[in-house]
Structures are given as C-alpha cells and as structure tokens.
Amino acid sequence: MKAWLTALTVLLCSGLALALGGAMLALPEFAVRLPAQVTANLDTSGVSHPVTAVLLNFRGYDTLLEVAVLLLALLGVFALSRHADEHAPRATPAHPVLQTLARLLAPLMVLVAGYLLWVGAHAPGGAFQAGAVLAAAGVLLRLAGLLPAWAQPGRLLRGGLALGLLVFLAVAVAGLPQGSLLHYPVSMAGALILLVEAGLTLSIGLTLAGLYLASAGAKR
Amino acid sequence: MSAALLYALAGAALFAIGLAGLLLQPHLLRKILAFNILGSGAFLILVGLGQRDGIIDPVPQAMVLTGIVVAIAATALALALARQLLDLTGQMRLPEDRPDTEPADD
C-alpha cells in the first residue's frame, strides 16, 4: 500500500479517536435514569442481580435473538467445514500429563458451570459465564485428544444445540396470552428464568465448543 | 475526570486502533484480530460511559455481555471463512489486497 495512503488512514483514525473522546467529555447529564428504573422493578423480575434481571427479563428480547445469532454462526461454521475429512476426526493423543489434567479438570468445570448458573440469580454469573466454562471444558478435552471432532453432529447433539433457543422461545410464547412476548408472571419469574438459563447454559456451552470442534478435525 | 471516563476514553483509542488495523493490515487473521480490538473498544466505551456518574448502570453491562458472545460467534465464523479461502486459493488475503505483479506470497 502506498505510504501516503497509510499515513492518511492513520491520521483519519487518530482524528476519529480524538473526536470520540471529545464527544465523551462533552456529554450532557443522563436524560433517563436507567439504574433507578432497574432497581425499582427488581422485585418483580424474579432475580436479585440487576444484570441478570436486565438480560433475561427486562431486555429478554436481546438475549433471545443473541442465542439465535449464536446458532446461526454455528450453522455457518458447519456449512463451511463440511469438506472436513470425515474418517480422521481422532486427534493425535496428547501428552499424558495434559490428558490426566483434562480428565481431572473437566468434571470440576462442569461443577463450576452449575454453580455459576445457580449463583447468577443473585450475584455475578449466569448462563453465559456457565456456558463459556462448559465450552472451555469441551475445548480442553479436545486438545487432550479425549474428544473426537464433530464431523457430523448426531441427532442428540443437534437437539442439545437447539434446546436453549427452543426453551427460551417456548417461555416467550407462553407469556403471549398475558399480554406480550417474554412477559413472565411475577410469581413464576424466578423459576422461568432458571429454566431458560439452564437450557441456555447447555446450548451456549455446546455451541461455543462446537465452533471450535466443528473445524478442529478438518485436514487440509 | 473519573476512572469510568478514563475507561471510555481508552475505549475510543482502542476503537480507532482497531479500525486502523482493519483498514491497513492485508492479512485476514490480522484483520479479524483488529476487528476484535475495535469491538473491545466499543464495549469499553459502553461500560465506561454507563458508570460515569458513579452509579453502575446494569443495562450497558448486559448489552456488553450479549455483545461479547455475538463477537465470539462472529469471530469463529470469520475464522472459518478465512480458512475456507485459504483452502480454496492458498492465500490469506482478499483479492484486492494481493499484489498482482508477484506470485503467491505466503
């Protein structure tokens, strides 16, 4: 690339940074007090942690669509890795120390994921963190050569991948007679959120692990 | 200047660095990394500005949590696409970034 073009791009990007910074320093006071609104409605949300309440109750729509995006991305990765070598999904066995460590850590990580899922109702945690830990366990097992790559995910695996979205959709649609989509009855909100989060944890864990596992077996 | 505003300003700097990397780096892996830096800058701006008056706003935090997961999914898809391009053409560059006077350069 020509040197003057590079210099111009760097100059324009620096200008953008300065403009953004200037805009932030000149921001007016908040027009809407969202934290106060969240605190005021926390009692009706079914959980006591504000971020979980926003994620799964007040702005549940975002989370619902996000899970759909995650599933779409995985479908894209599956579509692209279909040329993968289907009879060579077995990884070369890793070092015995790594294998032993992975065998010891994987059950603990599942335990931590369950804890994070449960604690999300009243402290930092929740379905995404729990799903990420589950996915990390899957990647670790794959790196240790204990888990085959997903050349062709079976029916059970596909069901697990879609479970979170389906449970969330079912809960969202079940609220329709009461007025609107994703409207939980106050008395059942806590249980419904836990149900949705349990489904989401499994699906997010499988999806994130799948993003890695689907292409890990591909031989070039 | 509060610490939260400092985070937001750092986010603006990261955003610009990511944008420059996205535009200037021809290698696709570097473009994907630059895109992630750009995204992290945006997240830092959101979280930083969300608590600039000292009260922590859970709404931007939830949005950023959503955004992080979407960014991971997008990165994985981008990596799969880049790998497909490498398999098909043997190049990790987009056609317009390839010097056409030289043969394959990597």
Short mmCIF file of N, CA and C in Angstrom, two decimals, chain A residues 15-128:
data_model
loop_
_atom_site.label_atom_id
_atom_site.label_comp_id
_atom_site.label_asym_id
_atom_site.label_seq_id
_atom_site.Cartn_x
_atom_site.Cartn_y
_atom_site.Cartn_z
N GLY A 15 -7.82 11.13 14.23
CA GLY A 15 -8.84 12.17 14.31
C GLY A 15 -10.14 11.63 14.86
N LEU A 16 -10.50 10.40 14.44
CA LEU A 16 -11.74 9.77 14.93
C LEU A 16 -11.66 9.55 16.44
N ALA A 17 -10.48 9.07 16.90
CA ALA A 17 -10.30 8.83 18.34
C ALA A 17 -10.47 10.14 19.10
N LEU A 18 -9.85 11.21 18.60
CA LEU A 18 -9.96 12.50 19.28
C LEU A 18 -11.40 13.00 19.28
N ALA A 19 -12.09 12.83 18.14
CA ALA A 19 -13.47 13.29 18.06
C ALA A 19 -14.35 12.52 19.04
N LEU A 20 -14.13 11.17 19.10
CA LEU A 20 -14.93 10.36 20.03
C LEU A 20 -14.67 10.79 21.47
N GLY A 21 -13.37 10.98 21.79
CA GLY A 21 -13.01 11.40 23.15
C GLY A 21 -13.62 12.74 23.48
N GLY A 22 -13.56 13.67 22.52
CA GLY A 22 -14.13 15.00 22.74
C GLY A 22 -15.63 14.91 22.98
N ALA A 23 -16.29 14.04 22.19
CA ALA A 23 -17.74 13.89 22.35
C ALA A 23 -18.07 13.34 23.73
N MET A 24 -17.21 12.41 24.23
CA MET A 24 -17.48 11.83 25.56
C MET A 24 -17.32 12.87 26.65
N LEU A 25 -16.29 13.73 26.50
CA LEU A 25 -16.06 14.75 27.53
C LEU A 25 -17.18 15.78 27.53
N ALA A 26 -17.84 15.96 26.36
CA ALA A 26 -18.86 16.99 26.26
C ALA A 26 -20.26 16.44 26.47
N LEU A 27 -20.37 15.16 26.89
CA LEU A 27 -21.69 14.55 27.03
C LEU A 27 -22.51 15.28 28.10
N PRO A 28 -23.82 15.48 27.85
CA PRO A 28 -24.66 16.06 28.89
C PRO A 28 -24.97 15.02 29.97
N GLU A 29 -25.64 15.45 31.02
CA GLU A 29 -26.05 14.53 32.07
C GLU A 29 -27.04 13.51 31.51
N PHE A 30 -27.23 12.40 32.22
CA PHE A 30 -28.16 11.38 31.75
C PHE A 30 -29.57 11.97 31.66
N ALA A 31 -30.24 11.70 30.53
CA ALA A 31 -31.62 12.15 30.38
C ALA A 31 -32.57 11.15 31.04
N VAL A 32 -32.22 9.85 30.97
CA VAL A 32 -33.06 8.80 31.56
C VAL A 32 -32.24 8.13 32.65
N ARG A 33 -32.87 7.86 33.76
CA ARG A 33 -32.17 7.20 34.88
C ARG A 33 -32.47 5.71 34.83
N LEU A 34 -31.70 4.98 33.99
CA LEU A 34 -31.97 3.54 33.87
C LEU A 34 -31.66 2.76 35.15
N PRO A 35 -30.53 3.04 35.83
CA PRO A 35 -30.25 2.26 37.06
C PRO A 35 -31.38 2.36 38.07
N ALA A 36 -31.96 3.56 38.21
CA ALA A 36 -33.05 3.73 39.18
C ALA A 36 -34.26 2.91 38.75
N GLN A 37 -34.53 2.89 37.43
CA GLN A 37 -35.68 2.11 36.95
C GLN A 37 -35.47 0.62 37.19
N VAL A 38 -34.22 0.16 36.94
CA VAL A 38 -33.93 -1.26 37.17
C VAL A 38 -34.11 -1.59 38.64
N THR A 39 -33.57 -0.75 39.53
CA THR A 39 -33.68 -1.01 40.96
C THR A 39 -35.14 -1.02 41.40
N ALA A 40 -35.93 -0.10 40.83
CA ALA A 40 -37.33 0.00 41.24
C ALA A 40 -38.12 -1.25 40.85
N ASN A 41 -37.74 -1.87 39.72
CA ASN A 41 -38.51 -3.02 39.24
C ASN A 41 -37.86 -4.36 39.55
N LEU A 42 -36.75 -4.33 40.32
CA LEU A 42 -36.01 -5.56 40.56
C LEU A 42 -36.87 -6.60 41.28
N ASP A 43 -37.76 -6.13 42.16
CA ASP A 43 -38.58 -7.07 42.94
C ASP A 43 -39.49 -7.90 42.07
N THR A 44 -39.91 -7.36 40.92
CA THR A 44 -40.85 -8.10 40.07
C THR A 44 -40.13 -8.98 39.05
N SER A 45 -38.79 -8.94 39.03
CA SER A 45 -38.07 -9.63 37.96
C SER A 45 -37.84 -11.11 38.25
N GLY A 46 -37.92 -11.51 39.51
CA GLY A 46 -37.70 -12.91 39.85
C GLY A 46 -36.28 -13.22 40.25
N VAL A 47 -35.34 -12.30 40.01
CA VAL A 47 -33.96 -12.49 40.43
C VAL A 47 -33.53 -11.23 41.17
N SER A 48 -32.42 -11.32 41.92
CA SER A 48 -32.00 -10.15 42.68
C SER A 48 -30.73 -9.51 42.14
N HIS A 49 -30.15 -10.08 41.06
CA HIS A 49 -28.97 -9.45 40.48
C HIS A 49 -29.40 -8.61 39.28
N PRO A 50 -29.08 -7.30 39.29
CA PRO A 50 -29.62 -6.42 38.25
C PRO A 50 -29.23 -6.83 36.83
N VAL A 51 -27.96 -7.30 36.61
CA VAL A 51 -27.56 -7.62 35.24
C VAL A 51 -28.36 -8.82 34.72
N THR A 52 -28.56 -9.84 35.58
CA THR A 52 -29.36 -10.99 35.17
C THR A 52 -30.80 -10.57 34.91
N ALA A 53 -31.32 -9.66 35.75
CA ALA A 53 -32.70 -9.19 35.55
C ALA A 53 -32.83 -8.50 34.20
N VAL A 54 -31.83 -7.67 33.83
CA VAL A 54 -31.88 -6.98 32.53
C VAL A 54 -31.77 -8.00 31.40
N LEU A 55 -30.83 -8.94 31.55
CA LEU A 55 -30.56 -9.89 30.47
C LEU A 55 -31.76 -10.77 30.17
N LEU A 56 -32.40 -11.29 31.21
CA LEU A 56 -33.41 -12.32 30.98
C LEU A 56 -34.83 -11.87 31.23
N ASN A 57 -35.00 -10.67 31.79
CA ASN A 57 -36.37 -10.23 31.99
C ASN A 57 -36.66 -8.92 31.27
N PHE A 58 -35.98 -7.83 31.68
CA PHE A 58 -36.34 -6.53 31.12
C PHE A 58 -35.99 -6.45 29.63
N ARG A 59 -34.85 -7.00 29.27
CA ARG A 59 -34.46 -6.97 27.85
C ARG A 59 -34.23 -8.39 27.34
N GLY A 60 -35.15 -9.29 27.67
CA GLY A 60 -35.01 -10.69 27.27
C GLY A 60 -34.95 -10.87 25.76
N TYR A 61 -35.54 -9.92 25.04
CA TYR A 61 -35.57 -9.97 23.58
C TYR A 61 -34.14 -10.02 23.02
N ASP A 62 -33.25 -9.19 23.58
CA ASP A 62 -31.84 -9.17 23.15
C ASP A 62 -31.22 -10.56 23.27
N THR A 63 -31.45 -11.15 24.45
CA THR A 63 -30.82 -12.44 24.73
C THR A 63 -31.37 -13.52 23.82
N LEU A 64 -32.69 -13.45 23.58
CA LEU A 64 -33.33 -14.44 22.69
C LEU A 64 -32.70 -14.39 21.30
N LEU A 65 -32.57 -13.16 20.76
CA LEU A 65 -32.01 -13.03 19.42
C LEU A 65 -30.53 -13.38 19.41
N GLU A 66 -29.84 -13.10 20.53
CA GLU A 66 -28.42 -13.40 20.60
C GLU A 66 -28.19 -14.91 20.49
N VAL A 67 -29.04 -15.69 21.18
CA VAL A 67 -28.89 -17.14 21.09
C VAL A 67 -29.14 -17.61 19.67
N ALA A 68 -30.09 -16.94 18.99
CA ALA A 68 -30.35 -17.29 17.59
C ALA A 68 -29.13 -16.98 16.73
N VAL A 69 -28.48 -15.83 16.99
CA VAL A 69 -27.28 -15.46 16.23
C VAL A 69 -26.18 -16.50 16.45
N LEU A 70 -26.04 -16.94 17.70
CA LEU A 70 -25.01 -17.92 18.04
C LEU A 70 -25.23 -19.22 17.25
N LEU A 71 -26.52 -19.63 17.20
CA LEU A 71 -26.86 -20.86 16.47
C LEU A 71 -26.58 -20.69 14.97
N LEU A 72 -26.91 -19.50 14.44
CA LEU A 72 -26.68 -19.22 13.02
C LEU A 72 -25.19 -19.29 12.69
N ALA A 73 -24.37 -18.70 13.58
CA ALA A 73 -22.92 -18.72 13.35
C ALA A 73 -22.41 -20.15 13.31
N LEU A 74 -22.94 -20.98 14.24
CA LEU A 74 -22.50 -22.38 14.26
C LEU A 74 -22.92 -23.09 12.97
N LEU A 75 -24.15 -22.80 12.50
CA LEU A 75 -24.60 -23.40 11.24
C LEU A 75 -23.66 -23.00 10.11
N GLY A 76 -23.24 -21.73 10.12
CA GLY A 76 -22.31 -21.27 9.09
C GLY A 76 -20.99 -22.02 9.15
N VAL A 77 -20.47 -22.21 10.38
CA VAL A 77 -19.20 -22.93 10.53
C VAL A 77 -19.36 -24.38 10.07
N PHE A 78 -20.52 -24.99 10.41
CA PHE A 78 -20.76 -26.37 9.96
C PHE A 78 -20.79 -26.44 8.45
N ALA A 79 -21.47 -25.47 7.84
CA ALA A 79 -21.59 -25.48 6.38
C ALA A 79 -20.22 -25.35 5.72
N LEU A 80 -19.34 -24.56 6.35
CA LEU A 80 -18.03 -24.33 5.75
C LEU A 80 -17.08 -25.50 5.98
N SER A 81 -17.32 -26.27 7.06
CA SER A 81 -16.36 -27.33 7.37
C SER A 81 -16.87 -28.68 6.91
N ARG A 82 -17.83 -28.70 5.98
CA ARG A 82 -18.37 -29.99 5.56
C ARG A 82 -17.36 -30.75 4.69
N HIS A 83 -16.36 -30.01 4.20
CA HIS A 83 -15.34 -30.68 3.41
C HIS A 83 -14.32 -31.38 4.32
N ALA A 84 -14.54 -31.29 5.64
CA ALA A 84 -13.59 -31.88 6.57
C ALA A 84 -13.46 -33.38 6.33
N ASP A 85 -12.30 -33.87 6.61
CA ASP A 85 -12.01 -35.28 6.43
C ASP A 85 -12.82 -36.08 7.44
N GLU A 86 -13.82 -36.84 6.95
CA GLU A 86 -14.76 -37.42 7.90
C GLU A 86 -14.24 -38.68 8.57
N HIS A 87 -13.25 -39.31 7.97
CA HIS A 87 -12.78 -40.53 8.63
C HIS A 87 -11.55 -40.27 9.49
N ALA A 88 -11.15 -39.03 9.68
CA ALA A 88 -9.99 -38.75 10.52
C ALA A 88 -10.32 -37.74 11.62
N PRO A 89 -11.44 -37.94 12.36
CA PRO A 89 -11.75 -36.97 13.40
C PRO A 89 -10.95 -37.19 14.69
N ARG A 90 -10.22 -38.31 14.77
CA ARG A 90 -9.49 -38.56 16.00
C ARG A 90 -8.22 -37.73 16.04
N ALA A 91 -8.04 -37.03 17.15
CA ALA A 91 -6.82 -36.23 17.27
C ALA A 91 -5.68 -37.14 17.69
N THR A 92 -4.48 -36.70 17.44
CA THR A 92 -3.34 -37.46 17.94
C THR A 92 -3.33 -37.35 19.45
N PRO A 93 -3.07 -38.46 20.18
CA PRO A 93 -3.11 -38.40 21.64
C PRO A 93 -2.10 -37.39 22.17
N ALA A 94 -2.55 -36.59 23.12
CA ALA A 94 -1.68 -35.55 23.67
C ALA A 94 -0.78 -36.14 24.74
N HIS A 95 0.01 -35.29 25.34
CA HIS A 95 0.90 -35.68 26.42
C HIS A 95 0.10 -36.27 27.58
N PRO A 96 0.59 -37.34 28.23
CA PRO A 96 -0.18 -37.96 29.33
C PRO A 96 -0.51 -36.99 30.45
N VAL A 97 0.39 -36.02 30.72
CA VAL A 97 0.11 -35.06 31.79
C VAL A 97 -1.12 -34.23 31.44
N LEU A 98 -1.18 -33.78 30.18
CA LEU A 98 -2.33 -32.98 29.74
C LEU A 98 -3.60 -33.81 29.80
N GLN A 99 -3.49 -35.09 29.39
CA GLN A 99 -4.67 -35.96 29.41
C GLN A 99 -5.19 -36.14 30.83
N THR A 100 -4.27 -36.41 31.78
CA THR A 100 -4.68 -36.61 33.17
C THR A 100 -5.30 -35.34 33.72
N LEU A 101 -4.65 -34.20 33.41
CA LEU A 101 -5.15 -32.91 33.89
C LEU A 101 -6.56 -32.65 33.34
N ALA A 102 -6.74 -32.94 32.05
CA ALA A 102 -8.05 -32.70 31.43
C ALA A 102 -9.10 -33.60 32.07
N ARG A 103 -8.73 -34.87 32.35
CA ARG A 103 -9.68 -35.79 32.99
C ARG A 103 -10.07 -35.29 34.38
N LEU A 104 -9.10 -34.69 35.09
CA LEU A 104 -9.39 -34.19 36.43
C LEU A 104 -10.20 -32.90 36.38
N LEU A 105 -9.86 -32.03 35.40
CA LEU A 105 -10.45 -30.69 35.38
C LEU A 105 -11.88 -30.70 34.81
N ALA A 106 -12.13 -31.57 33.83
CA ALA A 106 -13.43 -31.50 33.13
C ALA A 106 -14.62 -31.64 34.09
N PRO A 107 -14.62 -32.63 35.02
CA PRO A 107 -15.77 -32.69 35.94
C PRO A 107 -15.87 -31.46 36.83
N LEU A 108 -14.70 -30.94 37.26
CA LEU A 108 -14.72 -29.73 38.08
C LEU A 108 -15.32 -28.56 37.32
N MET A 109 -14.99 -28.47 36.01
CA MET A 109 -15.52 -27.37 35.22
C MET A 109 -17.02 -27.48 35.05
N VAL A 110 -17.52 -28.71 34.93
CA VAL A 110 -18.97 -28.89 34.86
C VAL A 110 -19.60 -28.42 36.17
N LEU A 111 -18.94 -28.74 37.30
CA LEU A 111 -19.43 -28.32 38.61
C LEU A 111 -19.45 -26.80 38.71
N VAL A 112 -18.35 -26.16 38.26
CA VAL A 112 -18.27 -24.69 38.30
C VAL A 112 -19.37 -24.08 37.43
N ALA A 113 -19.62 -24.71 36.25
CA ALA A 113 -20.68 -24.19 35.37
C ALA A 113 -22.03 -24.24 36.08
N GLY A 114 -22.30 -25.36 36.78
CA GLY A 114 -23.55 -25.46 37.52
C GLY A 114 -23.65 -24.41 38.61
N TYR A 115 -22.53 -24.17 39.29
CA TYR A 115 -22.52 -23.14 40.34
C TYR A 115 -22.79 -21.76 39.76
N LEU A 116 -22.11 -21.44 38.64
CA LEU A 116 -22.28 -20.12 38.01
C LEU A 116 -23.72 -19.91 37.57
N LEU A 117 -24.33 -20.99 37.05
CA LEU A 117 -25.73 -20.91 36.61
C LEU A 117 -26.63 -20.57 37.79
N TRP A 118 -26.40 -21.26 38.92
CA TRP A 118 -27.25 -21.08 40.09
C TRP A 118 -27.05 -19.72 40.73
N VAL A 119 -25.77 -19.28 40.81
CA VAL A 119 -25.45 -18.06 41.54
C VAL A 119 -25.87 -16.82 40.75
N GLY A 120 -26.14 -17.00 39.42
CA GLY A 120 -26.48 -15.86 38.58
C GLY A 120 -27.72 -15.11 39.05
N ALA A 121 -28.59 -15.78 39.83
CA ALA A 121 -29.82 -15.12 40.27
C ALA A 121 -29.54 -13.98 41.23
N HIS A 122 -28.43 -14.06 42.00
CA HIS A 122 -28.22 -13.01 43.00
C HIS A 122 -26.80 -12.46 43.02
N ALA A 123 -25.93 -12.91 42.13
CA ALA A 123 -24.55 -12.42 42.12
C ALA A 123 -24.06 -12.52 40.68
N PRO A 124 -22.88 -11.93 40.38
CA PRO A 124 -22.37 -12.07 39.01
C PRO A 124 -22.25 -13.54 38.61
N GLY A 125 -22.75 -13.86 37.44
CA GLY A 125 -22.77 -15.24 36.96
C GLY A 125 -23.91 -15.36 35.99
N GLY A 126 -24.32 -16.57 35.69
CA GLY A 126 -25.45 -16.74 34.80
C GLY A 126 -25.13 -17.66 33.64
N ALA A 127 -26.06 -17.70 32.68
CA ALA A 127 -25.99 -18.70 31.62
C ALA A 127 -24.75 -18.54 30.75
N PHE A 128 -24.36 -17.29 30.45
CA PHE A 128 -23.26 -17.10 29.51
C PHE A 128 -21.93 -17.51 30.12
#
